[in-house]
PDB file of C-alpha atoms in Angstrom:
ATOM      1  CA  MET A   1      81.691 133.046 118.337  1.00  0.00           C
ATOM      2  CA  SER A   2      83.061 135.832 116.341  1.00  0.00           C
ATOM      3  CA  THR A   3      83.869 139.057 117.819  1.00  0.00           C
ATOM      4  CA  SER A   4      80.687 140.912 116.400  1.00  0.00           C
ATOM      5  CA  SER A   5      78.530 138.357 118.038  1.00  0.00           C
ATOM      6  CA  LYS A   6      79.941 138.794 121.312  1.00  0.00           C
ATOM      7  CA  THR A   7      79.790 142.681 121.186  1.00  0.00           C
ATOM      8  CA  SER A   8      75.776 142.048 120.085  1.00  0.00           C
ATOM      9  CA  VAL A   9      75.138 140.062 123.296  1.00  0.00           C
ATOM     10  CA  TYR A  10      77.681 142.084 125.567  1.00  0.00           C
ATOM     11  CA  THR A  11      75.548 143.585 128.673  1.00  0.00           C
ATOM     12  CA  ILE A  12      76.492 147.273 129.170  1.00  0.00           C
ATOM     13  CA  PRO A  13      76.984 148.142 132.919  1.00  0.00           C
ATOM     14  CA  ARG A  14      74.428 150.405 134.721  1.00  0.00           C
ATOM     15  CA  ASP A  15      77.017 153.177 134.924  1.00  0.00           C
ATOM     16  CA  GLN A  16      77.521 153.314 131.333  1.00  0.00           C
ATOM     17  CA  TRP A  17      73.994 153.648 130.320  1.00  0.00           C
ATOM     18  CA  PRO A  18      73.108 156.862 128.478  1.00  0.00           C
ATOM     19  CA  PHE A  19      70.073 157.508 130.569  1.00  0.00           C
ATOM     20  CA  VAL A  20      68.970 157.557 134.170  1.00  0.00           C
ATOM     21  CA  GLU A  21      66.591 154.723 135.819  1.00  0.00           C
ATOM     22  CA  VAL A  22      63.930 156.708 137.613  1.00  0.00           C
ATOM     23  CA  LEU A  23      61.697 154.423 139.800  1.00  0.00           C
ATOM     24  CA  PRO A  24      58.497 155.365 141.470  1.00  0.00           C
ATOM     25  CA  ASP A  25      59.002 156.865 145.321  1.00  0.00           C
ATOM     26  CA  GLU A  26      57.639 153.741 146.664  1.00  0.00           C
ATOM     27  CA  TYR A  27      60.736 152.090 145.690  1.00  0.00           C
ATOM     28  CA  GLU A  28      62.823 154.392 147.979  1.00  0.00           C
ATOM     29  CA  ARG A  29      60.274 154.904 150.967  1.00  0.00           C
ATOM     30  CA  GLU A  30      61.506 153.953 154.328  1.00  0.00           C
ATOM     31  CA  LEU A  31      59.809 151.594 157.079  1.00  0.00           C
ATOM     32  CA  GLU A  32      56.254 152.188 157.574  1.00  0.00           C
ATOM     33  CA  THR A  33      54.247 150.323 160.208  1.00  0.00           C
ATOM     34  CA  ILE A  34      50.817 149.146 161.323  1.00  0.00           C
ATOM     35  CA  ASP A  35      49.503 147.478 164.585  1.00  0.00           C
ATOM     36  CA  VAL A  36      48.132 144.024 164.898  1.00  0.00           C
ATOM     37  CA  TYR A  37      46.852 141.731 167.395  1.00  0.00           C
ATOM     38  CA  ILE A  38      48.875 138.788 167.811  1.00  0.00           C
ATOM     39  CA  ALA A  39      47.777 135.546 169.471  1.00  0.00           C
ATOM     40  CA  LYS A  40      50.601 133.378 170.953  1.00  0.00           C
ATOM     41  CA  ILE A  41      49.327 129.719 171.169  1.00  0.00           C
ATOM     42  CA  ASP A  42      50.305 126.099 171.237  1.00  0.00           C
ATOM     43  CA  CYS A  43      51.163 124.943 167.879  1.00  0.00           C
ATOM     44  CA  LYS A  44      48.427 122.372 167.777  1.00  0.00           C
ATOM     45  CA  GLN A  45      45.767 125.184 167.887  1.00  0.00           C
ATOM     46  CA  THR A  46      47.043 126.809 164.866  1.00  0.00           C
ATOM     47  CA  ASN A  47      44.947 125.298 162.287  1.00  0.00           C
ATOM     48  CA  PRO A  48      41.555 125.691 164.419  1.00  0.00           C
ATOM     49  CA  LEU A  49      42.595 129.218 165.414  1.00  0.00           C
ATOM     50  CA  LEU A  50      43.020 130.258 161.557  1.00  0.00           C
ATOM     51  CA  LYS A  51      39.479 128.866 160.980  1.00  0.00           C
ATOM     52  CA  PHE A  52      38.102 131.329 163.837  1.00  0.00           C
ATOM     53  CA  VAL A  53      40.022 134.002 162.280  1.00  0.00           C
ATOM     54  CA  GLN A  54      38.625 133.412 158.903  1.00  0.00           C
ATOM     55  CA  LYS A  55      35.157 133.330 160.309  1.00  0.00           C
ATOM     56  CA  HIS A  56      34.891 135.787 163.324  1.00  0.00           C
ATOM     57  CA  LEU A  57      37.538 138.498 162.718  1.00  0.00           C
ATOM     58  CA  PRO A  58      37.682 141.563 160.300  1.00  0.00           C
ATOM     59  CA  ALA A  59      39.697 140.479 157.117  1.00  0.00           C
ATOM     60  CA  LEU A  60      43.442 141.243 157.086  1.00  0.00           C
ATOM     61  CA  GLU A  61      43.199 143.588 154.029  1.00  0.00           C
ATOM     62  CA  HIS A  62      46.392 144.950 152.140  1.00  0.00           C
ATOM     63  CA  LEU A  63      48.783 142.841 154.620  1.00  0.00           C
ATOM     64  CA  GLU A  64      49.041 139.762 152.327  1.00  0.00           C
ATOM     65  CA  HIS A  65      52.810 140.277 152.219  1.00  0.00           C
ATOM     66  CA  CYS A  66      52.899 139.731 155.955  1.00  0.00           C
ATOM     67  CA  LYS A  67      53.434 135.865 156.826  1.00  0.00           C
ATOM     68  CA  ARG A  68      50.359 135.084 159.117  1.00  0.00           C
ATOM     69  CA  ILE A  69      52.284 132.830 161.371  1.00  0.00           C
ATOM     70  CA  ARG A  70      55.785 133.508 163.238  1.00  0.00           C
ATOM     71  CA  ARG A  71      57.730 131.104 165.328  1.00  0.00           C
ATOM     72  CA  PRO A  72      59.634 133.111 168.042  1.00  0.00           C
ATOM     73  CA  THR A  73      63.213 132.104 167.827  1.00  0.00           C
ATOM     74  CA  HIS A  74      63.821 132.064 171.523  1.00  0.00           C
ATOM     75  CA  GLU A  75      61.139 129.089 171.813  1.00  0.00           C
ATOM     76  CA  LYS A  76      62.241 125.611 172.744  1.00  0.00           C
ATOM     77  CA  THR A  77      60.738 122.753 170.580  1.00  0.00           C
ATOM     78  CA  ALA A  78      59.396 121.106 173.680  1.00  0.00           C
ATOM     79  CA  ASP A  79      57.160 123.839 174.620  1.00  0.00           C
ATOM     80  CA  LEU A  80      56.776 125.500 171.178  1.00  0.00           C
ATOM     81  CA  LYS A  81      54.198 128.286 170.828  1.00  0.00           C
ATOM     82  CA  LEU A  82      53.432 130.130 167.781  1.00  0.00           C
ATOM     83  CA  GLU A  83      52.610 133.872 167.384  1.00  0.00           C
ATOM     84  CA  VAL A  84      49.456 134.413 164.752  1.00  0.00           C
ATOM     85  CA  ILE A  85      48.305 137.610 163.282  1.00  0.00           C
ATOM     86  CA  LEU A  86      44.344 138.008 164.215  1.00  0.00           C
ATOM     87  CA  CYS A  87      43.667 141.268 162.781  1.00  0.00           C
ATOM     88  CA  LEU A  88      44.462 144.913 162.640  1.00  0.00           C
ATOM     89  CA  ARG A  89      44.349 146.832 165.897  1.00  0.00           C
ATOM     90  CA  ASP A  90      41.704 149.487 164.700  1.00  0.00           C
ATOM     91  CA  LYS A  91      39.305 147.173 163.571  1.00  0.00           C
ATOM     92  CA  ILE A  92      38.249 145.689 166.731  1.00  0.00           C
ATOM     93  CA  ALA A  93      38.307 146.687 170.520  1.00  0.00           C
ATOM     94  CA  LYS A  94      40.717 144.461 172.566  1.00  0.00           C
ATOM     95  CA  GLU A  95      38.099 143.508 174.944  1.00  0.00           C
ATOM     96  CA  GLU A  96      35.664 142.452 172.422  1.00  0.00           C
ATOM     97  CA  LEU A  97      38.643 140.418 170.874  1.00  0.00           C
ATOM     98  CA  ILE A  98      39.192 138.357 174.025  1.00  0.00           C
ATOM     99  CA  GLN A  99      35.611 137.905 174.690  1.00  0.00           C
ATOM    100  CA  LEU A 100      35.432 136.270 170.987  1.00  0.00           C
ATOM    101  CA  LEU A 101      38.485 134.040 171.800  1.00  0.00           C
ATOM    102  CA  GLU A 102      36.922 132.961 175.001  1.00  0.00           C
ATOM    103  CA  GLN A 103      33.641 132.150 173.676  1.00  0.00           C
ATOM    104  CA  ASN A 104      35.204 129.863 170.684  1.00  0.00           C
ATOM    105  CA  GLY A 105      37.743 127.922 173.092  1.00  0.00           C
ATOM    106  CA  PHE A 106      40.766 130.103 172.914  1.00  0.00           C
ATOM    107  CA  GLY A 107      40.542 131.750 176.543  1.00  0.00           C
ATOM    108  CA  GLN A 108      44.374 130.691 176.950  1.00  0.00           C
ATOM    109  CA  ALA A 109      45.556 132.241 174.036  1.00  0.00           C
ATOM    110  CA  GLU A 110      48.020 135.333 174.979  1.00  0.00           C
ATOM    111  CA  ILE A 111      47.089 138.353 173.253  1.00  0.00           C
ATOM    112  CA  THR A 112      49.446 141.104 172.568  1.00  0.00           C
ATOM    113  CA  ILE A 113      49.969 144.125 169.894  1.00  0.00           C
ATOM    114  CA  ALA A 114      52.803 144.082 167.246  1.00  0.00           C
ATOM    115  CA  SER A 115      54.033 146.275 164.561  1.00  0.00           C
ATOM    116  CA  VAL A 116      54.327 145.097 161.380  1.00  0.00           C
ATOM    117  CA  CYS A 117      55.244 146.181 157.930  1.00  0.00           C
ATOM    118  CA  LYS A 118      52.625 148.269 156.094  1.00  0.00           C
ATOM    119  CA  HIS A 119      53.743 148.107 152.759  1.00  0.00           C
ATOM    120  CA  ALA A 120      54.991 145.077 150.890  1.00  0.00           C
ATOM    121  CA  PRO A 121      58.975 145.322 149.999  1.00  0.00           C
ATOM    122  CA  LEU A 122      59.497 146.112 146.410  1.00  0.00           C
ATOM    123  CA  ASN A 123      62.926 145.328 146.123  1.00  0.00           C
ATOM    124  CA  ARG A 124      65.891 143.539 147.949  1.00  0.00           C
ATOM    125  CA  LYS A 125      66.941 146.433 149.817  1.00  0.00           C
ATOM    126  CA  GLN A 126      63.741 147.173 151.679  1.00  0.00           C
ATOM    127  CA  TYR A 127      63.098 143.350 152.243  1.00  0.00           C
ATOM    128  CA  GLU A 128      66.209 142.948 154.138  1.00  0.00           C
ATOM    129  CA  ALA A 129      65.757 145.952 156.208  1.00  0.00           C
ATOM    130  CA  TRP A 130      62.196 145.102 156.966  1.00  0.00           C
ATOM    131  CA  LYS A 131      61.966 141.488 157.227  1.00  0.00           C
ATOM    132  CA  ASP A 132      63.409 141.071 161.295  1.00  0.00           C
ATOM    133  CA  LEU A 133      60.222 143.204 162.159  1.00  0.00           C
ATOM    134  CA  TRP A 134      57.863 140.143 161.090  1.00  0.00           C
ATOM    135  CA  PRO A 135      58.427 137.724 158.373  1.00  0.00           C
ATOM    136  CA  LEU A 136      57.466 138.787 155.127  1.00  0.00           C
ATOM    137  CA  SER A 137      56.753 137.144 151.745  1.00  0.00           C
ATOM    138  CA  TYR A 138      58.968 138.546 148.785  1.00  0.00           C
ATOM    139  CA  ARG A 139      59.368 137.836 145.286  1.00  0.00           C
ATOM    140  CA  GLU A 140      62.192 139.177 143.181  1.00  0.00           C
ATOM    141  CA  ASP A 141      60.966 141.496 140.401  1.00  0.00           C
ATOM    142  CA  THR A 142      63.354 140.711 137.777  1.00  0.00           C
ATOM    143  CA  ARG A 143      62.302 144.008 135.920  1.00  0.00           C
ATOM    144  CA  LEU A 144      64.209 146.082 138.524  1.00  0.00           C
ATOM    145  CA  ASP A 145      67.541 144.602 136.862  1.00  0.00           C
ATOM    146  CA  PRO A 146      67.064 145.405 133.157  1.00  0.00           C
ATOM    147  CA  LYS A 147      69.802 144.229 130.941  1.00  0.00           C
ATOM    148  CA  PHE A 148      70.794 146.200 127.951  1.00  0.00           C
ATOM    149  CA  THR A 149      72.901 145.224 125.051  1.00  0.00           C
ATOM    150  CA  LYS A 150      75.246 147.263 122.684  1.00  0.00           C
ATOM    151  CA  ASN A 151      72.487 146.502 120.036  1.00  0.00           C
ATOM    152  CA  ASP A 152      69.685 147.745 122.519  1.00  0.00           C
ATOM    153  CA  ILE A 153      71.780 151.043 123.125  1.00  0.00           C
ATOM    154  CA  GLU A 154      72.174 151.722 119.637  1.00  0.00           C
ATOM    155  CA  THR A 155      68.200 151.218 119.030  1.00  0.00           C
ATOM    156  CA  ILE A 156      67.555 153.582 121.620  1.00  0.00           C
ATOM    157  CA  HIS A 157      69.607 156.172 120.496  1.00  0.00           C
ATOM    158  CA  ALA A 158      68.172 155.725 116.933  1.00  0.00           C
ATOM    159  CA  HIS A 159      64.448 156.484 118.313  1.00  0.00           C
ATOM    160  CA  MET A 160      65.413 159.208 120.243  1.00  0.00           C
ATOM    161  CA  ASP A 161      67.762 160.697 117.628  1.00  0.00           C
ATOM    162  CA  SER A 162      64.415 160.448 115.125  1.00  0.00           C
ATOM    163  CA  ILE A 163      62.071 161.787 117.389  1.00  0.00           C
ATOM    164  CA  LEU A 164      64.306 164.900 118.900  1.00  0.00           C
ATOM    165  CA  ALA A 165      64.809 165.839 115.097  1.00  0.00           C
ATOM    166  CA  THR A 166      60.948 166.765 115.076  1.00  0.00           C
ATOM    167  CA  ASP A 167      62.057 169.836 116.905  1.00  0.00           C
ATOM    168  CA  THR A 168      58.472 169.633 118.690  1.00  0.00           C
ATOM    169  CA  ILE A 169      57.079 167.773 121.692  1.00  0.00           C
ATOM    170  CA  THR A 170      56.717 164.202 120.329  1.00  0.00           C
ATOM    171  CA  CYS A 171      56.269 160.698 121.635  1.00  0.00           C
ATOM    172  CA  ARG A 172      56.760 157.268 119.776  1.00  0.00           C
ATOM    173  CA  ILE A 173      55.380 153.862 120.981  1.00  0.00           C
ATOM    174  CA  VAL A 174      57.542 151.097 119.881  1.00  0.00           C
ATOM    175  CA  ASN A 175      57.346 146.921 119.917  1.00  0.00           C
ATOM    176  CA  PRO A 176      60.448 146.194 121.254  1.00  0.00           C
ATOM    177  CA  SER A 177      59.989 142.547 119.880  1.00  0.00           C
ATOM    178  CA  THR A 178      59.928 143.621 116.341  1.00  0.00           C
ATOM    179  CA  ASN A 179      61.541 147.181 116.804  1.00  0.00           C
ATOM    180  CA  SER A 180      58.546 148.442 114.729  1.00  0.00           C
ATOM    181  CA  VAL A 181      56.808 151.854 115.619  1.00  0.00           C
ATOM    182  CA  LEU A 182      53.383 151.478 116.569  1.00  0.00           C
ATOM    183  CA  ALA A 183      52.634 155.212 116.906  1.00  0.00           C
ATOM    184  CA  GLN A 184      53.994 158.560 116.587  1.00  0.00           C
ATOM    185  CA  GLU A 185      52.437 161.676 117.609  1.00  0.00           C
ATOM    186  CA  SER A 186      52.941 165.229 118.524  1.00  0.00           C
ATOM    187  CA  ASP A 187      51.549 167.671 121.129  1.00  0.00           C
ATOM    188  CA  SER A 188      48.225 169.303 119.682  1.00  0.00           C
ATOM    189  CA  ARG A 189      46.901 171.067 122.656  1.00  0.00           C
ATOM    190  CA  SER A 190      46.164 174.032 120.429  1.00  0.00           C
ATOM    191  CA  GLU A 191      43.114 171.811 119.034  1.00  0.00           C
ATOM    192  CA  HIS A 192      41.957 170.328 122.506  1.00  0.00           C
ATOM    193  CA  PRO A 193      43.510 170.889 125.981  1.00  0.00           C
ATOM    194  CA  LEU A 194      43.914 166.855 126.355  1.00  0.00           C
ATOM    195  CA  HIS A 195      45.714 166.409 123.162  1.00  0.00           C
ATOM    196  CA  HIS A 196      49.152 165.880 124.849  1.00  0.00           C
ATOM    197  CA  ALA A 197      51.656 163.993 122.603  1.00  0.00           C
ATOM    198  CA  VAL A 198      51.615 160.742 124.710  1.00  0.00           C
ATOM    199  CA  MET A 199      47.780 160.767 125.037  1.00  0.00           C
ATOM    200  CA  ASN A 200      47.779 161.125 121.120  1.00  0.00           C
ATOM    201  CA  ALA A 201      50.159 158.353 120.924  1.00  0.00           C
ATOM    202  CA  ILE A 202      48.290 156.165 123.093  1.00  0.00           C
ATOM    203  CA  ASP A 203      45.013 156.890 121.144  1.00  0.00           C
ATOM    204  CA  GLN A 204      46.804 155.989 117.868  1.00  0.00           C
ATOM    205  CA  VAL A 205      47.551 152.449 119.182  1.00  0.00           C
ATOM    206  CA  ALA A 206      44.247 151.996 120.494  1.00  0.00           C
ATOM    207  CA  GLN A 207      42.571 152.881 117.030  1.00  0.00           C
ATOM    208  CA  ALA A 208      45.023 150.416 115.437  1.00  0.00           C
ATOM    209  CA  GLU A 209      43.966 147.652 117.820  1.00  0.00           C
ATOM    210  CA  ARG A 210      40.222 148.379 117.451  1.00  0.00           C
ATOM    211  CA  SER A 211      40.750 148.003 113.840  1.00  0.00           C
ATOM    212  CA  THR A 212      41.569 144.269 114.479  1.00  0.00           C
ATOM    213  CA  LYS A 213      38.131 143.227 115.493  1.00  0.00           C
ATOM    214  CA  LYS A 214      37.427 142.023 112.219  1.00  0.00           C
ATOM    215  CA  ARG A 215      40.001 139.556 112.566  1.00  0.00           C
ATOM    216  CA  GLY A 216      39.453 136.093 114.123  1.00  0.00           C
ATOM    217  CA  ALA A 217      38.988 135.708 117.841  1.00  0.00           C
ATOM    218  CA  ARG A 218      42.127 133.735 118.376  1.00  0.00           C
ATOM    219  CA  GLU A 219      44.341 136.388 116.726  1.00  0.00           C
ATOM    220  CA  MET A 220      42.434 139.102 118.533  1.00  0.00           C
ATOM    221  CA  LEU A 221      42.880 137.148 121.979  1.00  0.00           C
ATOM    222  CA  GLU A 222      46.876 136.668 121.482  1.00  0.00           C
ATOM    223  CA  GLN A 223      47.145 140.354 120.483  1.00  0.00           C
ATOM    224  CA  GLU A 224      45.156 141.647 123.476  1.00  0.00           C
ATOM    225  CA  LYS A 225      47.556 139.410 125.920  1.00  0.00           C
ATOM    226  CA  ALA A 226      50.599 140.867 124.268  1.00  0.00           C
ATOM    227  CA  SER A 227      49.643 144.608 124.270  1.00  0.00           C
ATOM    228  CA  TYR A 228      46.887 145.441 126.920  1.00  0.00           C
ATOM    229  CA  LEU A 229      47.067 148.843 127.999  1.00  0.00           C
ATOM    230  CA  CYS A 230      50.298 149.007 125.757  1.00  0.00           C
ATOM    231  CA  THR A 231      51.991 146.516 128.289  1.00  0.00           C
ATOM    232  CA  GLY A 232      55.279 145.462 126.854  1.00  0.00           C
ATOM    233  CA  TYR A 233      55.948 148.265 124.734  1.00  0.00           C
ATOM    234  CA  ASP A 234      58.825 150.847 124.587  1.00  0.00           C
ATOM    235  CA  VAL A 235      57.503 154.663 124.853  1.00  0.00           C
ATOM    236  CA  TYR A 236      60.089 157.456 123.627  1.00  0.00           C
ATOM    237  CA  VAL A 237      59.171 161.126 124.654  1.00  0.00           C
ATOM    238  CA  THR A 238      61.096 164.293 123.856  1.00  0.00           C
ATOM    239  CA  HIS A 239      59.586 166.084 127.152  1.00  0.00           C
ATOM    240  CA  GLU A 240      58.787 164.851 130.625  1.00  0.00           C
ATOM    241  CA  PRO A 241      54.972 163.380 130.271  1.00  0.00           C
ATOM    242  CA  CYS A 242      52.427 165.424 132.186  1.00  0.00           C
ATOM    243  CA  ALA A 243      50.815 163.726 135.415  1.00  0.00           C
ATOM    244  CA  MET A 244      48.085 162.208 133.325  1.00  0.00           C
TER     245      MET A 244
END
């Protein structure tokens, strides 16, 4: 491999990026908990209990990241009991819950209240800090560790230098796979209060995509998959975008 080829694929370390990565506040939030009812049962009762939960108890909404079953670490294999999340504490009174369990053959289940993670972990740091409270499902999001080569940085500089030279609030939308400019618009709020540069550029992309309706259905479907709501495109803006 030539020196120029090595340079083109060399990944620039994060501390040498000419920009700062800004993530939503959710990626930095601390642990928040919510209370749930837990049933401690014999492992042979797990499947019947889960069927009972699905049929008779309030749905466990927004806690898909919490594993339904936990095996206590101190339990011996001989007399193994599992802990199963039943439902949120604020969805049903404990007395009513116990009565339902007794009516359906689970009167021997030991019912307690436990605190689990209210939100799904969004990065490795949160996962490691929260997983000991209750077992969690977590998949690494590779987008949180973007890679930039020297060529990528040069491309970013070129686009930013270009729109900064306009001496006005400007937004440019680029397809990174081809480095083609799909839209470039300036602020025009003097004409309409909603005509921010970013919104104007998005509207320009939308108009271009609407014009493809005359093309074949297969070609349209492929384009929609690639660019739905501008997903996968890069946006360059001379000023911080508004909340809209």
